[in-house]
Amino acid sequence: MTQGQEGLWVLGYGSLIYKPPPHYTQRIPALIYGFTRRFWQSSIDHRGVPGFPGRVVTLIPYEDVISNTKYLADVEEYYHSHGDGNFKRDDLTTLGVVYYIPPKYADEVREYLDVREQNGYTLHTVSVHLYPSDSQNAELGESLSHLERDSATGRQVLQTTVYIGTTDPSTNEAFVGPENIEDTAKVISTAVGPSGSNYLYLKMLHDSLAAMYTDGEFEGDKSHDRDTYLDVLMDKVEKLIA
């Protein structure tokens, strides 16, 4: 999240996509370059309990992917077109959303998110490429006019901070990856926590992202594919439940 005189911008790539923060007035699809989304973060406060942790998403940065052979093998499995050994940073894209919070609610929302995003998550700064609708461009044109456009994508780039569960065990004891997708599916199919079933977390995230494509909310380009990893995981979990 980023706060300025115009208010607060909050980036979501997991549960914030389907369970937004309070008081938002705008919701804009955004692409995060150089990261991939994985269910490699354990959860004992939302979708699991200490005796049976669930699994929730985090972002794995490109630098970690290329420096760890297990990470790289997992990522290349779900990015079939890049399995030539020349995996580049911008080959990793993750679809998320940013929310705009008016100034008078900024402190309240920040405190809310600090409580919600616990269990291993810390704040980091990332760049996101915005994909506003025509109506949002008209409404937010002046407030977004100061943002630079990326020379390759032509999209306005917003610098913001986001909650990520890093791969560093010294700061994030909840990180469990790289985990075999079959094992992840088994956990998600049975884990339950204070916020509900782990399966429901996955399903709401998967369905919300799918709707962004089918409903035309996200009008991306051919360089960004659907999240194959998420599709495969969803299929495996539903087969286990069935």
Short mmCIF file of N, CA and C in Angstrom, two decimals, residues 9 21 61 70 73 76 93 122 129 148 161 180 200 228 238:
data_model
loop_
_atom_site.label_atom_id
_atom_site.label_comp_id
_atom_site.label_asym_id
_atom_site.label_seq_id
_atom_site.Cartn_x
_atom_site.Cartn_y
_atom_site.Cartn_z
N TRP A 9 -3.23 3.46 -1.78
CA TRP A 9 -3.38 2.40 -2.76
C TRP A 9 -2.97 1.08 -2.12
N PRO A 21 -10.33 -4.65 1.03
CA PRO A 21 -10.26 -3.85 2.26
C PRO A 21 -11.47 -2.93 2.35
N PRO A 61 9.80 -14.05 -5.92
CA PRO A 61 10.46 -13.15 -6.87
C PRO A 61 11.36 -13.90 -7.84
N LYS A 70 15.02 -25.93 -7.58
CA LYS A 70 13.68 -26.47 -7.33
C LYS A 70 12.61 -25.44 -7.67
N ALA A 73 12.49 -25.25 -11.55
CA ALA A 73 11.82 -26.40 -12.16
C ALA A 73 10.32 -26.30 -12.01
N GLU A 76 8.99 -23.40 -14.37
CA GLU A 76 9.04 -23.76 -15.79
C GLU A 76 7.99 -24.80 -16.15
N THR A 93 4.67 -13.01 -14.62
CA THR A 93 3.64 -11.99 -14.41
C THR A 93 2.54 -12.57 -13.53
N THR A 122 5.42 -9.75 5.47
CA THR A 122 6.08 -8.47 5.73
C THR A 122 5.86 -7.55 4.54
N HIS A 129 1.74 -2.65 -13.08
CA HIS A 129 1.27 -2.03 -14.31
C HIS A 129 -0.26 -2.01 -14.29
N GLU A 148 4.48 7.41 -14.53
CA GLU A 148 5.18 7.15 -15.78
C GLU A 148 4.60 5.94 -16.47
N THR A 161 3.55 -0.76 -2.01
CA THR A 161 4.05 -1.82 -1.14
C THR A 161 3.00 -2.89 -0.99
N ASN A 180 5.57 -29.83 -3.45
CA ASN A 180 4.95 -30.56 -4.54
C ASN A 180 3.47 -30.23 -4.61
N LEU A 200 -12.16 -23.26 0.26
CA LEU A 200 -12.94 -22.08 -0.11
C LEU A 200 -12.02 -20.90 -0.46
N THR A 228 -1.63 -20.88 -14.84
CA THR A 228 -1.75 -22.32 -15.05
C THR A 228 -1.58 -23.09 -13.75
N GLU A 238 -10.24 -30.27 -6.26
CA GLU A 238 -11.64 -30.67 -6.47
C GLU A 238 -11.76 -32.16 -6.72
#
